[in-house]
Amino acid sequence: MSTTHPHTPIGPAAPDAPPRPPAALKADDLTTRPLATSQTIPSAWYTDPEFHAFDRRYVLERSWQYVGPASRTAEPFSYISDFVAGNPVVVVRDRGGTLRAFYNVCKHRGGPLVTAPCGTARMLQCQYHGWTYRLDGMLRGVPRFDRTELFDKRDYGLTEIAVATWEGLVFVCLRPDETPPLAEIMDGIRERIEASETGHPAAARSACDLASFQFAARDTYDVNANWKVYVDNYLEGYHLPLVHPELCDLLDFGTYNTETFDWYSLQHSPIRADSDACGPANEQAYYYFVFPNLMLNILPGRLQVNRVDQVRPNACSVVFDYYYGELPTAADRAAADRTFSDRVQAEDIDICEHVQRGLESNAYDRGRFSYDLEGGVHHFQTRLKRAYHRATSVRPE
Ligand code: FES
Ligand SMILES: [Fe+2]
């Protein structure tokens, strides 16, 4: 049993020290090269448990993480909650109409303030012992604490985090001081989508007005592979003929193209005239990847948002949120899209899980890129190297 020294400060503990760079992270591996001459990142980055904590702290926490639809937090007292970068978060609109975000973690003993994915609340009440917090995060009600000494409620307010919206989607950032603004990250995406519809009738243009789309459904897929394996796989069309022969028939593989920008890359391909399973024929399909773990899959009248979450060093999960324009057929389209995604996901999950085992084997360390079809993977891995470089060059913290 220990006693508290009278001069020991009482109050919330300081956060844990940041993880040290993984022993397997070599300075040479952080060198970036052009696509034509670059190697892929080392296998240890996908398999070594030290990279799991490092990715979370220096890549995922230093980014804007998608939470859910802004429409669910439109009214005062409405909230949404989720887990991002391994942390429970709640986003709530306060009485005055300001959107606020907090860790969904009570300062008593870590209980949850809300357990539902969405709802309304005039106060945030911990679901464990009932502490209550105002929607500005101040601790208000503390039942049965009269005899606890040296306790000041002002020391136990909720930890607030940054929140922002983009095109009807809510994002939070756990380390905004270390992360560019969301608008800077997304710069150019909306303009590109709108430009693609210039010259079309107004009805077609509104089909790409993402902010007007309505949330329809969420699915989550579990994958026994490192989160970066899933991202790599998303970022190239090289695997389509062998892994997704049916999907390959729907897209015009001959005109498949990847463009890279500062924080994101774009794969696009016209949907073939003779297909109708994944979107209107002859329209563009846009597959945006926003570093480090966000995907925006855009067809006219439909937005599918994916967020790839770390689970363990060799496991991740992937959220699929579906949004639609106000079409009379939105429900039918959602059902068809989810069935189609189930099939494509099963194929991607199977190949990613095989790749994870290959990366863990004795036989593999680094490979090379297809110049024509793996530019998106190279872009992601280059950004990752820059994030690692930044993390290692600012030591010690
Ligand atoms: S953990 Fe929240 S009231 Fe106890
Ligand atoms: Fe795939």
Short mmCIF file of C-alpha atoms and ligand atoms in Angstrom, two decimals:
data_model
loop_
_atom_site.label_atom_id
_atom_site.label_comp_id
_atom_site.label_asym_id
_atom_site.label_seq_id
_atom_site.Cartn_x
_atom_site.Cartn_y
_atom_site.Cartn_z
CA MET A 1 0.00 0.00 0.00
CA SER A 2 1.38 3.42 -0.85
CA THR A 3 0.56 6.78 0.62
CA THR A 4 0.40 10.02 -1.30
CA HIS A 5 3.08 12.53 -0.45
CA PRO A 6 1.41 15.84 0.43
CA HIS A 7 3.27 17.62 -2.37
CA THR A 8 2.46 15.05 -5.01
CA PRO A 9 0.18 16.77 -7.52
CA ILE A 10 -3.24 15.17 -7.68
CA GLY A 11 -5.13 15.25 -10.95
CA PRO A 12 -5.24 13.61 -14.34
CA ALA A 13 -2.08 11.66 -15.15
CA ALA A 14 0.17 12.79 -17.98
CA PRO A 15 -0.30 10.76 -21.18
CA ASP A 16 2.02 7.85 -21.81
CA ALA A 17 5.36 8.57 -23.39
CA PRO A 18 5.20 8.23 -27.20
CA PRO A 19 6.48 4.94 -28.61
CA ARG A 20 10.13 4.82 -29.57
CA PRO A 21 10.85 4.27 -33.24
CA PRO A 22 10.84 0.56 -34.05
CA ALA A 23 14.29 -1.05 -33.85
CA ALA A 24 13.72 -2.40 -37.36
CA LEU A 25 13.22 1.09 -38.83
CA LYS A 26 16.40 1.88 -40.75
CA ALA A 27 17.27 5.37 -41.95
CA ASP A 28 18.04 4.00 -45.44
CA ASP A 29 14.50 2.64 -45.72
CA LEU A 30 13.10 6.16 -45.44
CA THR A 31 14.75 7.26 -48.69
CA THR A 32 12.11 8.02 -51.30
CA ARG A 33 12.66 7.26 -54.98
CA PRO A 34 10.59 7.78 -58.14
CA LEU A 35 8.07 5.10 -59.03
CA ALA A 36 10.21 3.60 -61.80
CA THR A 37 13.18 2.92 -59.54
CA SER A 38 11.58 2.51 -56.12
CA GLN A 39 11.35 -0.63 -54.06
CA THR A 40 8.30 -1.42 -51.94
CA ILE A 41 8.53 -0.89 -48.17
CA PRO A 42 10.16 -3.64 -46.05
CA SER A 43 8.06 -6.54 -44.84
CA ALA A 44 8.86 -5.71 -41.18
CA TRP A 45 6.70 -2.59 -41.54
CA TYR A 46 3.69 -4.89 -41.97
CA THR A 47 4.57 -7.53 -39.43
CA ASP A 48 6.65 -6.13 -36.55
CA PRO A 49 4.42 -5.25 -33.55
CA GLU A 50 6.56 -2.15 -32.86
CA PHE A 51 5.23 -0.62 -36.08
CA HIS A 52 1.65 -1.04 -34.84
CA ALA A 53 2.08 1.52 -32.02
CA PHE A 54 4.27 3.70 -34.22
CA ASP A 55 1.66 3.85 -37.00
CA ARG A 56 -1.06 4.71 -34.53
CA ARG A 57 0.85 7.52 -32.86
CA TYR A 58 2.61 9.07 -35.84
CA VAL A 59 0.40 8.26 -38.80
CA LEU A 60 -3.22 7.70 -37.75
CA GLU A 61 -3.37 10.13 -34.82
CA ARG A 62 -1.73 12.75 -37.02
CA SER A 63 -4.54 12.72 -39.53
CA TRP A 64 -8.22 13.55 -39.91
CA GLN A 65 -10.25 10.46 -39.18
CA TYR A 66 -13.71 10.01 -40.68
CA VAL A 67 -16.41 9.44 -38.04
CA GLY A 68 -19.78 9.49 -39.80
CA PRO A 69 -22.54 11.54 -41.42
CA ALA A 70 -22.90 15.21 -40.48
CA SER A 71 -26.68 14.88 -40.94
CA ARG A 72 -26.78 12.87 -37.69
CA THR A 73 -25.34 15.79 -35.75
CA ALA A 74 -27.36 18.53 -37.45
CA GLU A 75 -29.64 19.31 -34.50
CA PRO A 76 -28.58 20.61 -31.07
CA PHE A 77 -27.96 17.73 -28.61
CA SER A 78 -27.48 15.11 -31.34
CA TYR A 79 -24.33 13.02 -31.27
CA ILE A 80 -22.44 10.29 -33.11
CA SER A 81 -19.75 8.09 -31.61
CA ASP A 82 -17.12 5.77 -32.99
CA PHE A 83 -13.56 4.52 -32.52
CA VAL A 84 -10.80 6.22 -34.49
CA ALA A 85 -7.09 5.50 -34.33
CA GLY A 86 -7.90 3.11 -31.48
CA ASN A 87 -9.69 5.78 -29.43
CA PRO A 88 -13.38 6.09 -28.53
CA VAL A 89 -14.71 9.49 -29.61
CA VAL A 90 -18.04 11.30 -29.46
CA VAL A 91 -19.09 14.23 -31.64
CA VAL A 92 -21.99 16.31 -30.34
CA ARG A 93 -23.76 19.52 -31.35
CA ASP A 94 -24.18 21.73 -28.31
CA ARG A 95 -27.11 23.91 -27.33
CA GLY A 96 -25.71 26.90 -29.22
CA GLY A 97 -25.19 24.92 -32.41
CA THR A 98 -21.41 24.40 -32.14
CA LEU A 99 -20.10 20.99 -33.16
CA ARG A 100 -17.73 19.60 -30.52
CA ALA A 101 -15.76 16.39 -30.21
CA PHE A 102 -14.36 14.64 -27.15
CA TYR A 103 -12.73 11.39 -26.25
CA ASN A 104 -15.70 9.24 -25.23
CA VAL A 105 -13.91 8.54 -21.96
CA CYS A 106 -15.01 9.52 -18.46
CA LYS A 107 -12.35 11.00 -16.19
CA HIS A 108 -13.44 8.95 -13.19
CA ARG A 109 -12.33 5.47 -14.23
CA GLY A 110 -12.50 5.50 -18.00
CA GLY A 111 -16.14 4.60 -18.56
CA PRO A 112 -18.02 5.44 -21.77
CA LEU A 113 -20.20 8.53 -21.99
CA VAL A 114 -22.28 7.10 -24.80
CA THR A 115 -22.46 3.54 -26.05
CA ALA A 116 -24.86 3.97 -28.99
CA PRO A 117 -23.45 4.96 -32.41
CA CYS A 118 -25.83 7.94 -32.52
CA GLY A 119 -28.55 9.60 -30.48
CA THR A 120 -29.39 12.75 -28.54
CA ALA A 121 -28.21 13.92 -25.12
CA ARG A 122 -28.59 17.20 -23.21
CA MET A 123 -25.72 16.14 -20.95
CA LEU A 124 -23.13 13.43 -21.41
CA GLN A 125 -23.62 10.96 -18.58
CA CYS A 126 -21.04 8.27 -17.98
CA GLN A 127 -22.62 4.86 -18.33
CA TYR A 128 -20.53 3.42 -15.47
CA HIS A 129 -21.19 5.45 -12.27
CA GLY A 130 -23.14 8.35 -13.64
CA TRP A 131 -20.80 11.35 -13.67
CA THR A 132 -22.35 14.00 -15.90
CA TYR A 133 -20.64 16.47 -18.21
CA ARG A 134 -21.97 19.55 -19.97
CA LEU A 135 -21.75 19.57 -23.74
CA ASP A 136 -18.76 21.91 -23.49
CA GLY A 137 -16.95 19.10 -21.64
CA MET A 138 -17.10 20.57 -18.11
CA LEU A 139 -17.70 18.06 -15.34
CA ARG A 140 -20.96 18.91 -13.62
CA GLY A 141 -22.49 16.10 -11.55
CA VAL A 142 -20.45 13.76 -9.36
CA PRO A 143 -22.69 11.49 -7.27
CA ARG A 144 -21.54 10.42 -3.78
CA PHE A 145 -18.21 12.26 -3.83
CA ASP A 146 -18.72 14.51 -0.80
CA ARG A 147 -16.03 12.89 1.32
CA THR A 148 -13.37 12.68 -1.39
CA GLU A 149 -10.66 15.17 -0.55
CA LEU A 150 -8.55 17.46 -2.75
CA PHE A 151 -10.95 16.93 -5.63
CA ASP A 152 -11.70 19.83 -7.95
CA LYS A 153 -14.22 19.18 -10.72
CA ARG A 154 -12.41 21.66 -12.93
CA ASP A 155 -9.50 19.21 -13.17
CA TYR A 156 -11.70 16.46 -14.56
CA GLY A 157 -13.38 17.92 -17.63
CA LEU A 158 -13.52 15.86 -20.82
CA THR A 159 -10.59 15.94 -23.21
CA GLU A 160 -11.69 17.84 -26.30
CA ILE A 161 -10.45 17.00 -29.77
CA ALA A 162 -10.62 18.80 -33.11
CA VAL A 163 -13.64 18.32 -35.34
CA ALA A 164 -14.37 19.45 -38.89
CA THR A 165 -16.81 18.61 -41.65
CA TRP A 166 -16.29 18.16 -45.36
CA GLU A 167 -19.05 17.51 -47.88
CA GLY A 168 -21.48 16.26 -45.24
CA LEU A 169 -18.95 14.02 -43.51
CA VAL A 170 -17.66 14.48 -39.94
CA PHE A 171 -13.97 14.11 -39.17
CA VAL A 172 -11.96 14.37 -35.96
CA CYS A 173 -8.25 14.82 -35.39
CA LEU A 174 -6.51 13.69 -32.21
CA ARG A 175 -3.40 15.81 -32.83
CA PRO A 176 -4.48 18.91 -34.71
CA ASP A 177 -1.29 20.80 -33.82
CA GLU A 178 0.64 18.23 -35.84
CA THR A 179 -1.83 17.89 -38.74
CA PRO A 180 -2.74 20.20 -41.65
CA PRO A 181 -6.34 21.49 -41.75
CA LEU A 182 -8.92 19.13 -43.26
CA ALA A 183 -9.73 21.60 -46.06
CA GLU A 184 -6.08 21.55 -47.13
CA ILE A 185 -5.99 17.75 -47.19
CA MET A 186 -9.16 17.52 -49.31
CA ASP A 187 -8.36 20.47 -51.55
CA GLY A 188 -9.39 19.78 -55.15
CA ILE A 189 -11.57 16.69 -54.69
CA ARG A 190 -14.92 18.45 -54.81
CA GLU A 191 -13.79 20.65 -57.67
CA ARG A 192 -12.71 17.62 -59.67
CA ILE A 193 -15.98 15.79 -59.18
CA GLU A 194 -18.00 18.87 -60.09
CA ALA A 195 -15.86 19.56 -63.14
CA SER A 196 -16.50 16.07 -64.42
CA GLU A 197 -20.18 16.95 -64.62
CA THR A 198 -19.79 20.33 -66.30
CA GLY A 199 -21.83 20.37 -69.46
CA HIS A 200 -24.29 17.84 -68.11
CA PRO A 201 -27.84 18.85 -67.22
CA ALA A 202 -28.44 20.19 -63.69
CA ALA A 203 -29.86 16.83 -62.62
CA ALA A 204 -26.58 15.11 -63.49
CA ARG A 205 -24.54 17.77 -61.70
CA SER A 206 -26.56 17.31 -58.50
CA ALA A 207 -25.80 13.59 -58.78
CA CYS A 208 -22.26 14.51 -57.75
CA ASP A 209 -23.13 16.99 -54.99
CA LEU A 210 -21.75 14.83 -52.19
CA ALA A 211 -22.93 17.15 -49.41
CA SER A 212 -26.54 16.53 -50.43
CA PHE A 213 -26.28 12.74 -50.20
CA GLN A 214 -28.09 10.85 -47.45
CA PHE A 215 -26.49 8.24 -45.23
CA ALA A 216 -28.00 4.79 -45.88
CA ALA A 217 -26.03 2.03 -44.19
CA ARG A 218 -22.79 0.92 -42.55
CA ASP A 219 -21.05 -2.44 -42.92
CA THR A 220 -17.81 -3.50 -41.24
CA TYR A 221 -15.42 -6.16 -42.51
CA ASP A 222 -12.69 -7.89 -40.47
CA VAL A 223 -9.44 -8.67 -42.23
CA ASN A 224 -6.55 -10.75 -40.87
CA ALA A 225 -3.90 -8.53 -42.40
CA ASN A 226 -2.01 -5.40 -41.41
CA TRP A 227 -3.95 -2.23 -42.24
CA LYS A 228 -1.31 -1.21 -44.77
CA VAL A 229 -1.76 -4.46 -46.70
CA TYR A 230 -5.42 -3.55 -47.19
CA VAL A 231 -4.52 0.00 -48.24
CA ASP A 232 -1.88 -1.18 -50.72
CA ASN A 233 -4.39 -3.58 -52.24
CA TYR A 234 -7.03 -0.86 -52.63
CA LEU A 235 -4.55 1.37 -54.39
CA GLU A 236 -3.86 -0.69 -57.47
CA GLY A 237 -5.83 -2.12 -60.32
CA TYR A 238 -3.04 -4.58 -61.12
CA HIS A 239 -4.84 -7.34 -59.19
CA LEU A 240 -8.24 -6.89 -60.85
CA PRO A 241 -7.95 -9.49 -63.62
CA LEU A 242 -6.93 -12.32 -61.30
CA VAL A 243 -8.66 -11.41 -58.04
CA HIS A 244 -11.87 -9.81 -59.35
CA PRO A 245 -12.59 -11.10 -62.85
CA GLU A 246 -16.26 -10.04 -62.58
CA LEU A 247 -15.44 -6.48 -61.45
CA CYS A 248 -12.87 -6.28 -64.20
CA ASP A 249 -15.63 -6.90 -66.73
CA LEU A 250 -17.54 -3.87 -65.45
CA LEU A 251 -14.69 -1.39 -65.64
CA ASP A 252 -12.86 -0.38 -68.73
CA PHE A 253 -9.50 -1.75 -67.68
CA GLY A 254 -7.83 -0.33 -70.78
CA THR A 255 -8.49 3.25 -69.66
CA TYR A 256 -7.93 2.67 -65.96
CA ASN A 257 -5.78 5.51 -64.67
CA THR A 258 -4.12 6.65 -61.44
CA GLU A 259 -3.29 10.26 -60.59
CA THR A 260 -1.45 11.34 -57.48
CA PHE A 261 -1.77 14.60 -55.56
CA ASP A 262 -0.31 15.90 -52.34
CA TRP A 263 -2.40 14.06 -49.72
CA TYR A 264 -4.47 11.78 -51.93
CA SER A 265 -4.47 9.71 -55.05
CA LEU A 266 -7.24 9.04 -57.55
CA GLN A 267 -7.96 5.92 -59.54
CA HIS A 268 -10.60 6.33 -62.16
CA SER A 269 -12.14 4.40 -64.95
CA PRO A 270 -15.30 4.75 -67.04
CA ILE A 271 -17.97 2.16 -66.29
CA ARG A 272 -18.58 0.07 -69.39
CA ALA A 273 -21.66 0.75 -71.48
CA ASP A 274 -22.80 -2.87 -71.28
CA SER A 275 -22.84 -3.11 -67.48
CA ASP A 276 -25.28 -1.89 -64.87
CA ALA A 277 -24.26 -3.65 -61.69
CA CYS A 278 -22.09 -0.95 -60.15
CA GLY A 279 -23.31 2.29 -61.67
CA PRO A 280 -24.74 3.96 -64.74
CA ALA A 281 -22.91 2.99 -67.91
CA ASN A 282 -20.38 5.37 -69.46
CA GLU A 283 -20.10 7.37 -66.23
CA GLN A 284 -16.86 7.89 -64.38
CA ALA A 285 -16.10 5.91 -61.25
CA TYR A 286 -13.73 7.80 -58.92
CA TYR A 287 -11.75 5.98 -56.26
CA TYR A 288 -10.06 8.52 -54.02
CA PHE A 289 -7.61 7.43 -51.37
CA VAL A 290 -6.85 10.10 -48.76
CA PHE A 291 -3.74 9.41 -46.69
CA PRO A 292 -3.53 7.50 -44.46
CA ASN A 293 -6.67 5.33 -44.25
CA LEU A 294 -9.68 6.91 -46.00
CA MET A 295 -11.31 5.89 -49.26
CA LEU A 296 -14.03 7.79 -51.12
CA ASN A 297 -15.61 5.66 -53.82
CA ILE A 298 -17.78 7.93 -55.91
CA LEU A 299 -20.27 7.07 -58.62
CA PRO A 300 -23.01 9.41 -59.84
CA GLY A 301 -25.57 9.51 -57.02
CA ARG A 302 -23.52 7.34 -54.69
CA LEU A 303 -20.67 7.81 -52.23
CA GLN A 304 -19.12 4.91 -50.40
CA VAL A 305 -16.71 5.87 -47.62
CA ASN A 306 -14.21 3.33 -46.30
CA ARG A 307 -12.06 3.77 -43.21
CA VAL A 308 -9.35 1.20 -42.51
CA ASP A 309 -8.76 0.69 -38.78
CA GLN A 310 -5.86 -1.02 -37.09
CA VAL A 311 -6.89 -3.92 -34.85
CA ARG A 312 -3.66 -5.83 -34.23
CA PRO A 313 -0.34 -5.84 -36.08
CA ASN A 314 -1.74 -8.55 -38.34
CA ALA A 315 -5.42 -7.54 -38.36
CA CYS A 316 -7.54 -4.59 -39.40
CA SER A 317 -11.20 -3.81 -39.92
CA VAL A 318 -12.78 -1.75 -42.66
CA VAL A 319 -15.86 0.42 -42.30
CA PHE A 320 -18.09 0.84 -45.38
CA ASP A 321 -20.58 3.71 -45.18
CA TYR A 322 -23.06 4.18 -48.03
CA TYR A 323 -24.54 7.53 -49.04
CA TYR A 324 -26.98 8.24 -51.87
CA GLY A 325 -28.49 11.19 -53.67
CA GLU A 326 -32.20 11.53 -53.28
CA LEU A 327 -33.16 8.90 -55.76
CA PRO A 328 -36.42 7.04 -55.52
CA THR A 329 -34.41 3.87 -55.97
CA ALA A 330 -31.84 4.55 -53.21
CA ALA A 331 -32.94 1.62 -51.03
CA ASP A 332 -32.80 -0.84 -53.95
CA ARG A 333 -29.47 0.56 -55.01
CA ALA A 334 -28.07 0.26 -51.48
CA ALA A 335 -29.11 -3.39 -51.27
CA ALA A 336 -27.52 -4.15 -54.65
CA ASP A 337 -24.33 -2.23 -53.77
CA ARG A 338 -23.93 -4.04 -50.44
CA THR A 339 -24.36 -7.44 -52.07
CA PHE A 340 -21.84 -6.49 -54.73
CA SER A 341 -19.37 -5.16 -52.12
CA ASP A 342 -19.70 -8.36 -50.08
CA ARG A 343 -18.50 -10.34 -53.07
CA VAL A 344 -15.63 -8.02 -53.96
CA GLN A 345 -14.61 -7.73 -50.30
CA ALA A 346 -14.50 -11.51 -49.87
CA GLU A 347 -12.04 -11.66 -52.77
CA ASP A 348 -9.92 -8.78 -51.43
CA ILE A 349 -9.89 -10.13 -47.87
CA ASP A 350 -8.81 -13.56 -49.06
CA ILE A 351 -5.88 -12.21 -51.09
CA CYS A 352 -4.84 -9.72 -48.35
CA GLU A 353 -4.73 -12.52 -45.77
CA HIS A 354 -2.54 -14.59 -48.06
CA VAL A 355 -0.28 -11.57 -48.63
CA GLN A 356 0.06 -11.04 -44.86
CA ARG A 357 1.30 -14.61 -44.49
CA GLY A 358 3.69 -14.07 -47.39
CA LEU A 359 5.07 -10.91 -45.77
CA GLU A 360 5.55 -12.84 -42.51
CA SER A 361 7.45 -15.62 -44.31
CA ASN A 362 11.20 -16.02 -44.60
CA ALA A 363 10.98 -15.55 -48.34
CA TYR A 364 10.08 -11.90 -48.72
CA ASP A 365 11.40 -8.48 -47.78
CA ARG A 366 10.87 -5.93 -50.59
CA GLY A 367 9.53 -5.91 -54.13
CA ARG A 368 9.07 -3.44 -57.02
CA PHE A 369 6.18 -1.49 -58.56
CA SER A 370 4.36 -1.70 -61.91
CA TYR A 371 4.87 1.77 -63.34
CA ASP A 372 1.49 1.66 -65.09
CA LEU A 373 -0.67 0.21 -62.36
CA GLU A 374 0.90 0.70 -58.93
CA GLY A 375 1.47 4.46 -58.80
CA GLY A 376 -1.12 4.77 -56.02
CA VAL A 377 0.71 2.23 -53.84
CA HIS A 378 3.97 4.08 -54.41
CA HIS A 379 2.29 7.39 -53.46
CA PHE A 380 0.94 5.88 -50.21
CA GLN A 381 4.27 4.33 -49.30
CA THR A 382 6.11 7.57 -50.06
CA ARG A 383 3.76 9.50 -47.77
CA LEU A 384 4.24 6.83 -45.12
CA LYS A 385 8.01 7.21 -45.34
CA ARG A 386 7.63 10.96 -44.95
CA ALA A 387 5.45 10.44 -41.86
CA TYR A 388 8.03 8.06 -40.36
CA HIS A 389 10.84 10.44 -41.23
CA ARG A 390 9.05 13.31 -39.53
CA ALA A 391 8.39 11.15 -36.48
CA THR A 392 12.02 10.11 -36.15
CA SER A 393 13.50 13.52 -36.85
CA VAL A 394 11.54 15.23 -34.08
CA ARG A 395 12.79 12.91 -31.34
CA PRO A 396 12.98 13.16 -28.41
CA GLU A 397 9.47 14.33 -27.47
S1 FES B 1 -16.09 5.76 -14.88
FE1 FES B 1 -17.45 7.37 -15.33
S2 FES B 1 -18.58 7.68 -13.53
FE2 FES B 1 -17.17 6.13 -13.06
FE FE B 2 -9.54 -5.58 -54.91
#
